[in-house]
Amino acid sequence: MPKPVLEFWYDFASTYSYLSAMRIEAAAEEAGVALVWRPFLLGPIFAAQGWTSSPFNVFPGKGRYMWRDMEREAARLGLPFCRPDPFPQNGLLAARIALLGGDRGWGPAFTKAVYTAEFAKGRNISDPVILSEVLAELGVDAASTLEEAETEATKTRLRRLGEEAQSRGIFGAPTFFAEDGEMFWGNDRLERALEWAMGDRARRSGFVV
């Protein structure tokens, strides 16, 4: 029987998506759940609410709490963490590249490497040079990949993914969807999302009443 599936929607500028991205593969493997990685942009979703930046910038009190919480959670998970400057980072090009990587098997590795560059090393992930270095370290042809990322076909794919995110009610990242459409938001809901994905498959198979 195929594994139950969990969709992982993430934005490269999202602090809590970093925490999820760095641990989701191991957690999903232990739970017996297959992952679908969905890079998208939160900017248009925030703009629809009248925000011109991350809510962590729009609401300073929320931002102060988030940065301290990130320090605590990163330490708890054994992950390095530094505050990127500027914040939020522009993840547009990285998201386009991640889409291409998803087609070719290196999307998750690229995603984790970009998050590491951003939140562990404080590098600016909008810089094509930095993304080229990440690709080269993965053994991917950086020049051709960057060229393909700028094609209208790739741009259209990312826009449509953003439209799908809005149509499905996504308002932040990370967001997880089980096969029945149940939505979970936030790094602290990763385990619950995996449990639901497993339970939904069991219900569909008739093992749970």
Steps between C-alpha positions, in 0.01 A plus 500: 500500500635846416601720789265774616604841369560828679550828313758737645444862394790729585637846426876554505455821700308317772687445824284213622515333158875471560439297814255271320709456187801383698311224680201403289666227294609298802164551671307396189718194445444387858124550459492322164371806316602621154574872460411744225712816524311817394709818486288815469504872581317653795544854367182506288301347787623766740439773244136389470469578872654844456843409636811621319737279700503199729252522788805465725608840369151648485437410866825563694386322815427187299839531335688524829324191626571309178875566505531384859282197428716412202809509720335264747362261240817486293698420815249232597527340156879533484488736202726802448314827476578860419271786408527575127552856387288620332188326622298374331732374231392500137445131422356542151791355303560227756135394479516475122813288523341279767213432262746378238679292761174339597472366146853358508543356846723763661228740615506399870881511517503841332231628734689396811825643366335835429344512846842419650662781302231742615428412861821325608758709311318831453549509124274691262308238302379751242857509364531275191867444583410341832233286339750397233737386773222296661418334168864426426543335839209273409661412167235691301585711196449847645514703179234302315280473809507874564419559135203264516381662822460828311286354222136597473398137547668479840367841607149392404529178699592690815222753451245221459629330813450827685147525365434145619631589845258791524208295371565233762501751782871509580586808707847417630787255486572226559165349410428129467215324320395138546339311213150579626576873484543548874730797556757555773698821548830551675813307584344393829226319308731282290462192716123545518483530122694176460274325749194623314642387166547150640159498665328621185652216299392253768146635496486472122622142523233406749734439797357787704130548559 
